[in-house]
Amino acid sequence: MIQRYNRVACGPGTALAEGLTLVLPAEVTSIPDAKIRSMHPDVRARAAGGAWAPAAPGMPLVANSSVNTLDEGRADIEFVDRTRVLLAPNTLVVIHGTARRTRVSKTPPAAVELADGEVKAALAALRGQSVDVAAGGGGRVSASSRDTVVQRRGERTTVAVFDGKAGVSSGGVSVVVPKDHGTRFSDRAPPARPRPLPPPPEWATADVAPIALAPAGLGVLSASWKPAPGAAGYRVEVARDPELNDLVVREEVKPDVVSFRAEKMPAGAYFLRVRVIDREEYLGVGAVRRFHLVAARVSGGVAPAAREITANPYGIVELTPSPALELALDDGPFGPVPERIDLLQRAPRALRLRERGSAAAERRPDAVTSLPVRYTAVGASIQAARVATAGGHALEARVALDGVAGVDVARRVAPRIVAHLPGGVRSAALTGGERGGALTARIPLPPEATRPGEPLGTSSALARTAAAACSARATSSCRPRRGRRARWCRRRRPRPCWARTSRSCR
């Protein structure tokens, strides 16, 4: 009972520390032997003598209950002493309780009986204790480990130990399997002598970017590895936790498949593990890589790609901050990932991302991921003419902008027209432009302006700029030929960008 409600190692002859506070119920209660901690679809369960029914997270499991994972199913079973057993697809187990709860018989019952499939025995909280798995035919595996995989196929049982050690008994013979070793037995035959497991595969050097963007919150995970000698296949697993218990993907592929790609993955941290399966069906030591998918969105009609950002110079990059990552603009210092990056104000050429705390390893080629920022072009067509008004005459300009789809032109661009007139320099804000229409502005003209109706100029231009405003400069004394191209200055930093209707305009 002490072990039910407290995270302590409790057993005959075990002394508890002086001053330790224990939590005990006011009355003795009956609790199940285990429960389904988490699961994926296609899992069913039944009580002893009952019918199969769909399982659910938190479902209690009493002695002699059965749990069955189907083709797409996985389940994580947690026992009362906080040990865990993870079930792979197409696995059938029978719950017998834990060895620690029953000391009546000389050989306590195993936690689960594996009828067919695969289980992973994991020690979740109390080190030094073991998880017992009974295999059909009388075999038994006692794993003092956080990662021991027991597979039952037909009459053959294979044990692979990736952490700690495991005792394997069958046919009256027992062997101890150390870390990164395995053994097997068939029916009631003695277990084979422990042998080394296949080594981890080597990653291909061409795929080293551990951080990528996830446009609209959905990204792509991809990796490749070099072919392993003697491989009969590979097991590829993707999980959300470093122990790879919370699996989201598990696939076994043929030996000629040496790459993996998963699309539409939600943003977050992932762990990818690849294991070799040799010709004797032993599962090898895993090669593990960590990936980060950062949710990203760019306002202004520009969508980021996985490893670069094609951005409108007036856009805003919106990121989902992660406490595990740091970001730097260009060659600037690293800091927390911001929620917004205003390209109009900052105009970075690249975003650099790295895992927090990896400053000492920054010289490694995969320590920092650089995402280039490529700016799209902004174009303008300008027409100007003298028009009659109630108070005299005015210079009317019409400007059509290209490449600003999705941009709030009035707030982000704030365009103005500037005219050099005989009486001095005058300017006016360009307004309108709703639904893709032209922007317009009027500037009053002095009496000595040109004759009514005579066009003052027509020009078009295309420029890449990160300017805070885009203005047109014209003068009544300049009469360029129709179709003359305007001259644009190009600046990376946000400064006004001027268009001149004539080379004679200064």
mmCIF file of N, CA and C in Angstrom, residues 259-369:
data_model
loop_
_atom_site.group_PDB
_atom_site.id
_atom_site.type_symbol
_atom_site.label_atom_id
_atom_site.label_comp_id
_atom_site.label_asym_id
_atom_site.label_seq_id
_atom_site.Cartn_x
_atom_site.Cartn_y
_atom_site.Cartn_z
ATOM 1 N N SER A 259 15.803 6.315 -46.835
ATOM 2 C CA SER A 259 15.385 7.690 -46.565
ATOM 3 C C SER A 259 13.967 7.670 -46.023
ATOM 4 N N PHE A 260 13.626 8.753 -45.350
ATOM 5 C CA PHE A 260 12.312 8.856 -44.710
ATOM 6 C C PHE A 260 11.809 10.284 -44.872
ATOM 7 N N ARG A 261 10.498 10.408 -45.081
ATOM 8 C CA ARG A 261 9.883 11.720 -45.220
ATOM 9 C C ARG A 261 8.470 11.656 -44.654
ATOM 10 N N ALA A 262 8.155 12.536 -43.745
ATOM 11 C CA ALA A 262 6.816 12.635 -43.163
ATOM 12 C C ALA A 262 6.305 14.047 -43.392
ATOM 13 N N GLU A 263 5.134 14.171 -43.999
ATOM 14 C CA GLU A 263 4.561 15.471 -44.328
ATOM 15 C C GLU A 263 3.407 15.801 -43.395
ATOM 16 N N LYS A 264 3.042 17.080 -43.384
ATOM 17 C CA LYS A 264 1.930 17.601 -42.589
ATOM 18 C C LYS A 264 2.095 17.278 -41.111
ATOM 19 N N MET A 265 3.318 17.439 -40.622
ATOM 20 C CA MET A 265 3.606 17.217 -39.204
ATOM 21 C C MET A 265 3.358 18.511 -38.433
ATOM 22 N N PRO A 266 2.599 18.467 -37.342
ATOM 23 C CA PRO A 266 2.390 19.689 -36.545
ATOM 24 C C PRO A 266 3.707 20.215 -35.995
ATOM 25 N N ALA A 267 3.756 21.515 -35.784
ATOM 26 C CA ALA A 267 4.965 22.140 -35.248
ATOM 27 C C ALA A 267 5.281 21.589 -33.864
ATOM 28 N N GLY A 268 6.585 21.505 -33.565
ATOM 29 C CA GLY A 268 7.027 20.997 -32.273
ATOM 30 C C GLY A 268 8.353 20.277 -32.408
ATOM 31 N N ALA A 269 8.783 19.661 -31.301
ATOM 32 C CA ALA A 269 10.037 18.904 -31.278
ATOM 33 C C ALA A 269 9.740 17.434 -31.534
ATOM 34 N N TYR A 270 10.600 16.798 -32.336
ATOM 35 C CA TYR A 270 10.442 15.383 -32.679
ATOM 36 C C TYR A 270 11.789 14.673 -32.567
ATOM 37 N N PHE A 271 11.700 13.381 -32.318
ATOM 38 C CA PHE A 271 12.879 12.526 -32.248
ATOM 39 C C PHE A 271 12.698 11.400 -33.262
ATOM 40 N N LEU A 272 13.662 11.294 -34.158
ATOM 41 C CA LEU A 272 13.632 10.271 -35.202
ATOM 42 C C LEU A 272 14.674 9.210 -34.882
ATOM 43 N N ARG A 273 14.255 7.944 -34.897
ATOM 44 C CA ARG A 273 15.173 6.837 -34.627
ATOM 45 C C ARG A 273 15.085 5.813 -35.752
ATOM 46 N N VAL A 274 16.250 5.379 -36.200
ATOM 47 C CA VAL A 274 16.334 4.341 -37.230
ATOM 48 C C VAL A 274 17.142 3.177 -36.664
ATOM 49 N N ARG A 275 16.574 1.976 -36.765
ATOM 50 C CA ARG A 275 17.231 0.766 -36.290
ATOM 51 C C ARG A 275 17.358 -0.239 -37.427
ATOM 52 N N VAL A 276 18.463 -0.956 -37.419
ATOM 53 C CA VAL A 276 18.696 -2.020 -38.399
ATOM 54 C C VAL A 276 18.006 -3.285 -37.910
ATOM 55 N N ILE A 277 17.383 -4.008 -38.829
ATOM 56 C CA ILE A 277 16.863 -5.354 -38.566
ATOM 57 C C ILE A 277 17.729 -6.315 -39.364
ATOM 58 N N ASP A 278 18.456 -7.204 -38.666
ATOM 59 C CA ASP A 278 19.368 -8.092 -39.388
ATOM 60 C C ASP A 278 18.631 -9.335 -39.892
ATOM 61 N N ARG A 279 19.372 -10.234 -40.530
ATOM 62 C CA ARG A 279 18.758 -11.408 -41.160
ATOM 63 C C ARG A 279 18.208 -12.398 -40.132
ATOM 64 N N GLU A 280 18.659 -12.313 -38.892
ATOM 65 C CA GLU A 280 18.112 -13.150 -37.836
ATOM 66 C C GLU A 280 16.975 -12.457 -37.098
ATOM 67 N N GLU A 281 16.538 -11.332 -37.631
ATOM 68 C CA GLU A 281 15.421 -10.552 -37.107
ATOM 69 C C GLU A 281 15.717 -9.899 -35.764
ATOM 70 N N TYR A 282 16.991 -9.712 -35.452
ATOM 71 C CA TYR A 282 17.349 -8.952 -34.258
ATOM 72 C C TYR A 282 17.200 -7.463 -34.562
ATOM 73 N N LEU A 283 16.631 -6.744 -33.608
ATOM 74 C CA LEU A 283 16.467 -5.300 -33.726
ATOM 75 C C LEU A 283 17.734 -4.619 -33.235
ATOM 76 N N GLY A 284 18.281 -3.699 -34.027
ATOM 77 C CA GLY A 284 19.570 -3.092 -33.715
ATOM 78 C C GLY A 284 19.472 -1.860 -32.843
ATOM 79 N N VAL A 285 20.629 -1.380 -32.448
ATOM 80 C CA VAL A 285 20.743 -0.139 -31.674
ATOM 81 C C VAL A 285 20.324 1.026 -32.569
ATOM 82 N N GLY A 286 19.581 1.968 -32.013
ATOM 83 C CA GLY A 286 19.021 3.040 -32.824
ATOM 84 C C GLY A 286 19.949 4.222 -33.010
ATOM 85 N N ALA A 287 19.893 4.816 -34.189
ATOM 86 C CA ALA A 287 20.507 6.112 -34.463
ATOM 87 C C ALA A 287 19.410 7.156 -34.306
ATOM 88 N N VAL A 288 19.611 8.125 -33.427
ATOM 89 C CA VAL A 288 18.562 9.079 -33.063
ATOM 90 C C VAL A 288 18.969 10.485 -33.475
ATOM 91 N N ARG A 289 18.030 11.208 -34.038
ATOM 92 C CA ARG A 289 18.222 12.619 -34.366
ATOM 93 C C ARG A 289 17.029 13.413 -33.868
ATOM 94 N N ARG A 290 17.304 14.637 -33.451
ATOM 95 C CA ARG A 290 16.257 15.514 -32.955
ATOM 96 C C ARG A 290 15.952 16.580 -33.991
ATOM 97 N N PHE A 291 14.651 16.847 -34.183
ATOM 98 C CA PHE A 291 14.211 17.848 -35.144
ATOM 99 C C PHE A 291 13.275 18.834 -34.452
ATOM 100 N N HIS A 292 13.287 20.069 -34.959
ATOM 101 C CA HIS A 292 12.356 21.095 -34.498
ATOM 102 C C HIS A 292 11.624 21.653 -35.713
ATOM 103 N N LEU A 293 10.308 21.678 -35.643
ATOM 104 C CA LEU A 293 9.488 22.336 -36.655
ATOM 105 C C LEU A 293 8.893 23.588 -36.024
ATOM 106 N N VAL A 294 9.219 24.743 -36.593
ATOM 107 C CA VAL A 294 8.800 26.035 -36.050
ATOM 108 C C VAL A 294 7.647 26.553 -36.892
ATOM 109 N N ALA A 295 6.486 26.745 -36.274
ATOM 110 C CA ALA A 295 5.334 27.288 -36.994
ATOM 111 C C ALA A 295 5.645 28.706 -37.443
ATOM 112 N N ALA A 296 5.410 28.988 -38.730
ATOM 113 C CA ALA A 296 5.752 30.298 -39.297
ATOM 114 C C ALA A 296 4.670 30.737 -40.266
ATOM 115 N N ARG A 297 4.413 32.047 -40.248
ATOM 116 C CA ARG A 297 3.464 32.634 -41.188
ATOM 117 C C ARG A 297 3.945 34.032 -41.531
ATOM 118 N N VAL A 298 3.828 34.397 -42.795
ATOM 119 C CA VAL A 298 4.232 35.739 -43.234
ATOM 120 C C VAL A 298 2.996 36.454 -43.747
ATOM 121 N N SER A 299 2.659 37.561 -43.134
ATOM 122 C CA SER A 299 1.537 38.346 -43.629
ATOM 123 C C SER A 299 1.981 39.127 -44.851
ATOM 124 N N GLY A 300 1.047 39.392 -45.719
ATOM 125 C CA GLY A 300 1.378 40.112 -46.942
ATOM 126 C C GLY A 300 1.435 39.218 -48.157
ATOM 127 N N GLY A 301 0.719 38.092 -48.119
ATOM 128 C CA GLY A 301 0.627 37.240 -49.286
ATOM 129 C C GLY A 301 1.863 36.434 -49.575
ATOM 130 N N VAL A 302 2.745 36.243 -48.591
ATOM 131 C CA VAL A 302 3.967 35.475 -48.801
ATOM 132 C C VAL A 302 3.980 34.316 -47.816
ATOM 133 N N ALA A 303 4.202 33.105 -48.297
ATOM 134 C CA ALA A 303 4.239 31.927 -47.426
ATOM 135 C C ALA A 303 5.674 31.422 -47.334
ATOM 136 N N PRO A 304 6.149 31.089 -46.130
ATOM 137 C CA PRO A 304 7.503 30.560 -45.994
ATOM 138 C C PRO A 304 7.581 29.120 -46.440
ATOM 139 N N ALA A 305 8.757 28.714 -46.909
ATOM 140 C CA ALA A 305 9.029 27.313 -47.206
ATOM 141 C C ALA A 305 9.766 26.702 -46.029
ATOM 142 N N ALA A 306 10.089 25.402 -46.132
ATOM 143 C CA ALA A 306 10.681 24.706 -44.993
ATOM 144 C C ALA A 306 12.045 25.276 -44.624
ATOM 145 N N ARG A 307 12.860 25.666 -45.632
ATOM 146 C CA ARG A 307 14.231 26.072 -45.340
ATOM 147 C C ARG A 307 14.599 27.426 -45.916
ATOM 148 N N GLU A 308 13.599 28.228 -46.256
ATOM 149 C CA GLU A 308 13.856 29.603 -46.670
ATOM 150 C C GLU A 308 12.564 30.386 -46.567
ATOM 151 N N ILE A 309 12.680 31.701 -46.597
ATOM 152 C CA ILE A 309 11.515 32.576 -46.544
ATOM 153 C C ILE A 309 11.562 33.489 -47.753
ATOM 154 N N THR A 310 10.541 33.439 -48.584
ATOM 155 C CA THR A 310 10.386 34.376 -49.687
ATOM 156 C C THR A 310 9.395 35.424 -49.222
ATOM 157 N N ALA A 311 9.870 36.634 -49.019
ATOM 158 C CA ALA A 311 9.088 37.609 -48.263
ATOM 159 C C ALA A 311 8.886 38.898 -49.033
ATOM 160 N N ASN A 312 7.712 39.471 -48.886
ATOM 161 C CA ASN A 312 7.466 40.822 -49.330
ATOM 162 C C ASN A 312 8.217 41.772 -48.404
ATOM 163 N N PRO A 313 8.871 42.796 -48.910
ATOM 164 C CA PRO A 313 9.636 43.705 -48.036
ATOM 165 C C PRO A 313 8.774 44.432 -47.018
ATOM 166 N N TYR A 314 7.455 44.461 -47.218
ATOM 167 C CA TYR A 314 6.568 45.095 -46.260
ATOM 168 C C TYR A 314 5.885 44.078 -45.348
ATOM 169 N N GLY A 315 6.289 42.799 -45.413
ATOM 170 C CA GLY A 315 5.629 41.742 -44.668
ATOM 171 C C GLY A 315 6.080 41.639 -43.221
ATOM 172 N N ILE A 316 5.403 40.776 -42.481
ATOM 173 C CA ILE A 316 5.726 40.475 -41.088
ATOM 174 C C ILE A 316 5.807 38.969 -40.946
ATOM 175 N N VAL A 317 6.915 38.474 -40.426
ATOM 176 C CA VAL A 317 7.078 37.047 -40.163
ATOM 177 C C VAL A 317 6.575 36.760 -38.754
ATOM 178 N N GLU A 318 5.645 35.842 -38.634
ATOM 179 C CA GLU A 318 5.094 35.450 -37.338
ATOM 180 C C GLU A 318 5.565 34.035 -37.011
ATOM 181 N N LEU A 319 6.213 33.881 -35.858
ATOM 182 C CA LEU A 319 6.766 32.603 -35.424
ATOM 183 C C LEU A 319 6.105 32.165 -34.126
ATOM 184 N N THR A 320 6.112 30.862 -33.890
ATOM 185 C CA THR A 320 5.662 30.322 -32.606
ATOM 186 C C THR A 320 6.893 30.120 -31.731
ATOM 187 N N PRO A 321 7.061 30.916 -30.684
ATOM 188 C CA PRO A 321 8.279 30.797 -29.864
ATOM 189 C C PRO A 321 8.400 29.413 -29.237
ATOM 190 N N SER A 322 9.631 28.942 -29.136
ATOM 191 C CA SER A 322 9.937 27.666 -28.493
ATOM 192 C C SER A 322 11.008 27.906 -27.442
ATOM 193 N N PRO A 323 10.789 27.452 -26.206
ATOM 194 C CA PRO A 323 11.827 27.643 -25.180
ATOM 195 C C PRO A 323 13.090 26.845 -25.439
ATOM 196 N N ALA A 324 13.022 25.895 -26.379
ATOM 197 C CA ALA A 324 14.191 25.067 -26.675
ATOM 198 C C ALA A 324 15.080 25.669 -27.749
ATOM 199 N N LEU A 325 14.664 26.801 -28.362
ATOM 200 C CA LEU A 325 15.409 27.363 -29.492
ATOM 201 C C LEU A 325 15.798 28.807 -29.225
ATOM 202 N N GLU A 326 16.835 29.248 -29.976
ATOM 203 C CA GLU A 326 17.274 30.639 -29.983
ATOM 204 C C GLU A 326 17.359 31.110 -31.423
ATOM 205 N N LEU A 327 17.189 32.422 -31.638
ATOM 206 C CA LEU A 327 17.188 32.985 -32.994
ATOM 207 C C LEU A 327 18.084 34.214 -33.045
ATOM 208 N N ALA A 328 18.735 34.382 -34.196
ATOM 209 C CA ALA A 328 19.544 35.573 -34.470
ATOM 210 C C ALA A 328 19.218 36.078 -35.865
ATOM 211 N N LEU A 329 19.225 37.403 -36.034
ATOM 212 C CA LEU A 329 19.038 38.020 -37.344
ATOM 213 C C LEU A 329 20.408 38.313 -37.940
ATOM 214 N N ASP A 330 20.649 37.781 -39.126
ATOM 215 C CA ASP A 330 21.941 37.948 -39.793
ATOM 216 C C ASP A 330 23.069 37.519 -38.850
ATOM 217 N N ASP A 331 24.029 38.392 -38.626
ATOM 218 C CA ASP A 331 25.162 38.056 -37.760
ATOM 219 C C ASP A 331 24.989 38.594 -36.338
ATOM 220 N N GLY A 332 23.750 38.924 -35.974
ATOM 221 C CA GLY A 332 23.502 39.459 -34.644
ATOM 222 C C GLY A 332 23.540 38.395 -33.567
ATOM 223 N N PRO A 333 23.375 38.807 -32.323
ATOM 224 C CA PRO A 333 23.433 37.862 -31.199
ATOM 225 C C PRO A 333 22.181 36.984 -31.145
ATOM 226 N N PHE A 334 22.331 35.809 -30.536
ATOM 227 C CA PHE A 334 21.207 34.911 -30.355
ATOM 228 C C PHE A 334 20.390 35.338 -29.146
ATOM 229 N N GLY A 335 19.097 35.102 -29.237
ATOM 230 C CA GLY A 335 18.183 35.401 -28.152
ATOM 231 C C GLY A 335 16.924 34.567 -28.305
ATOM 232 N N PRO A 336 15.941 34.761 -27.426
ATOM 233 C CA PRO A 336 14.681 34.011 -27.536
ATOM 234 C C PRO A 336 14.006 34.239 -28.876
ATOM 235 N N VAL A 337 13.278 33.258 -29.332
ATOM 236 C CA VAL A 337 12.565 33.363 -30.615
ATOM 237 C C VAL A 337 11.416 34.350 -30.454
ATOM 238 N N PRO A 338 11.385 35.434 -31.245
ATOM 239 C CA PRO A 338 10.294 36.413 -31.112
ATOM 240 C C PRO A 338 9.026 35.915 -31.791
ATOM 241 N N GLU A 339 7.913 36.496 -31.398
ATOM 242 C CA GLU A 339 6.651 36.143 -32.037
ATOM 243 C C GLU A 339 6.504 36.811 -33.398
ATOM 244 N N ARG A 340 7.093 37.997 -33.571
ATOM 245 C CA ARG A 340 6.947 38.750 -34.821
ATOM 246 C C ARG A 340 8.289 39.358 -35.220
ATOM 247 N N ILE A 341 8.562 39.334 -36.523
ATOM 248 C CA ILE A 341 9.727 40.011 -37.076
ATOM 249 C C ILE A 341 9.222 40.941 -38.178
ATOM 250 N N ASP A 342 9.327 42.231 -37.965
ATOM 251 C CA ASP A 342 8.864 43.225 -38.936
ATOM 252 C C ASP A 342 9.951 43.411 -39.979
ATOM 253 N N LEU A 343 9.718 42.914 -41.183
ATOM 254 C CA LEU A 343 10.716 42.998 -42.251
ATOM 255 C C LEU A 343 10.925 44.438 -42.704
ATOM 256 N N LEU A 344 9.922 45.278 -42.560
ATOM 257 C CA LEU A 344 10.067 46.678 -42.945
ATOM 258 C C LEU A 344 11.070 47.396 -42.049
ATOM 259 N N GLN A 345 11.102 47.034 -40.779
ATOM 260 C CA GLN A 345 12.007 47.677 -39.834
ATOM 261 C C GLN A 345 13.364 46.986 -39.755
ATOM 262 N N ARG A 346 13.382 45.647 -39.848
ATOM 263 C CA ARG A 346 14.625 44.911 -39.618
ATOM 264 C C ARG A 346 15.322 44.491 -40.915
ATOM 265 N N ALA A 347 14.555 44.125 -41.927
ATOM 266 C CA ALA A 347 15.100 43.732 -43.229
ATOM 267 C C ALA A 347 16.250 42.740 -43.122
ATOM 268 N N PRO A 348 16.083 41.610 -42.444
ATOM 269 C CA PRO A 348 17.193 40.645 -42.329
ATOM 270 C C PRO A 348 17.421 39.901 -43.637
ATOM 271 N N ARG A 349 18.664 39.512 -43.848
ATOM 272 C CA ARG A 349 18.994 38.672 -45.000
ATOM 273 C C ARG A 349 18.827 37.201 -44.681
ATOM 274 N N ALA A 350 18.891 36.846 -43.385
ATOM 275 C CA ALA A 350 18.768 35.435 -42.995
ATOM 276 C C ALA A 350 18.332 35.370 -41.537
ATOM 277 N N LEU A 351 17.619 34.295 -41.203
ATOM 278 C CA LEU A 351 17.296 33.963 -39.818
ATOM 279 C C LEU A 351 18.145 32.758 -39.433
ATOM 280 N N ARG A 352 18.833 32.868 -38.301
ATOM 281 C CA ARG A 352 19.659 31.758 -37.824
ATOM 282 C C ARG A 352 19.050 31.189 -36.551
ATOM 283 N N LEU A 353 18.880 29.866 -36.534
ATOM 284 C CA LEU A 353 18.245 29.182 -35.411
ATOM 285 C C LEU A 353 19.172 28.107 -34.867
ATOM 286 N N ARG A 354 19.137 27.916 -33.578
ATOM 287 C CA ARG A 354 19.903 26.855 -32.936
ATOM 288 C C ARG A 354 19.185 26.432 -31.659
ATOM 289 N N GLU A 355 19.546 25.252 -31.161
ATOM 290 C CA GLU A 355 19.006 24.810 -29.889
ATOM 291 C C GLU A 355 19.611 25.634 -28.758
ATOM 292 N N ARG A 356 18.811 25.937 -27.772
ATOM 293 C CA ARG A 356 19.300 26.714 -26.637
ATOM 294 C C ARG A 356 20.379 25.919 -25.900
ATOM 295 N N GLY A 357 21.452 26.604 -25.538
ATOM 296 C CA GLY A 357 22.544 25.940 -24.842
ATOM 297 C C GLY A 357 23.545 25.288 -25.756
ATOM 298 N N SER A 358 23.442 25.514 -27.082
ATOM 299 C CA SER A 358 24.372 24.888 -28.022
ATOM 300 C C SER A 358 25.455 25.846 -28.487
ATOM 301 N N ALA A 359 25.721 26.914 -27.718
ATOM 302 C CA ALA A 359 26.737 27.890 -28.130
ATOM 303 C C ALA A 359 28.107 27.246 -28.233
ATOM 304 N N ALA A 360 28.419 26.321 -27.325
ATOM 305 C CA ALA A 360 29.735 25.687 -27.361
ATOM 306 C C ALA A 360 29.907 24.797 -28.576
ATOM 307 N N ALA A 361 28.779 24.318 -29.126
ATOM 308 C CA ALA A 361 28.853 23.415 -30.276
ATOM 309 C C ALA A 361 28.543 24.125 -31.584
ATOM 310 N N GLU A 362 28.613 25.473 -31.578
ATOM 311 C CA GLU A 362 28.199 26.229 -32.762
ATOM 312 C C GLU A 362 29.097 25.975 -33.969
ATOM 313 N N ARG A 363 30.295 25.517 -33.735
ATOM 314 C CA ARG A 363 31.191 25.268 -34.866
ATOM 315 C C ARG A 363 30.819 24.020 -35.641
ATOM 316 N N ARG A 364 29.992 23.156 -35.059
ATOM 317 C CA ARG A 364 29.547 21.986 -35.795
ATOM 318 C C ARG A 364 28.697 22.425 -36.974
ATOM 319 N N PRO A 365 28.764 21.705 -38.115
ATOM 320 C CA PRO A 365 27.994 22.136 -39.282
ATOM 321 C C PRO A 365 26.493 22.072 -39.076
ATOM 322 N N ASP A 366 26.012 21.246 -38.152
ATOM 323 C CA ASP A 366 24.578 21.113 -37.950
ATOM 324 C C ASP A 366 24.091 21.844 -36.709
ATOM 325 N N ALA A 367 24.955 22.634 -36.048
ATOM 326 C CA ALA A 367 24.555 23.304 -34.811
ATOM 327 C C ALA A 367 23.638 24.484 -35.085
ATOM 328 N N VAL A 368 23.840 25.196 -36.190
ATOM 329 C CA VAL A 368 23.049 26.376 -36.527
ATOM 330 C C VAL A 368 22.391 26.161 -37.884
ATOM 331 N N THR A 369 21.095 26.409 -37.939
ATOM 332 C CA THR A 369 20.345 26.337 -39.194
ATOM 333 C C THR A 369 20.095 27.753 -39.692
#
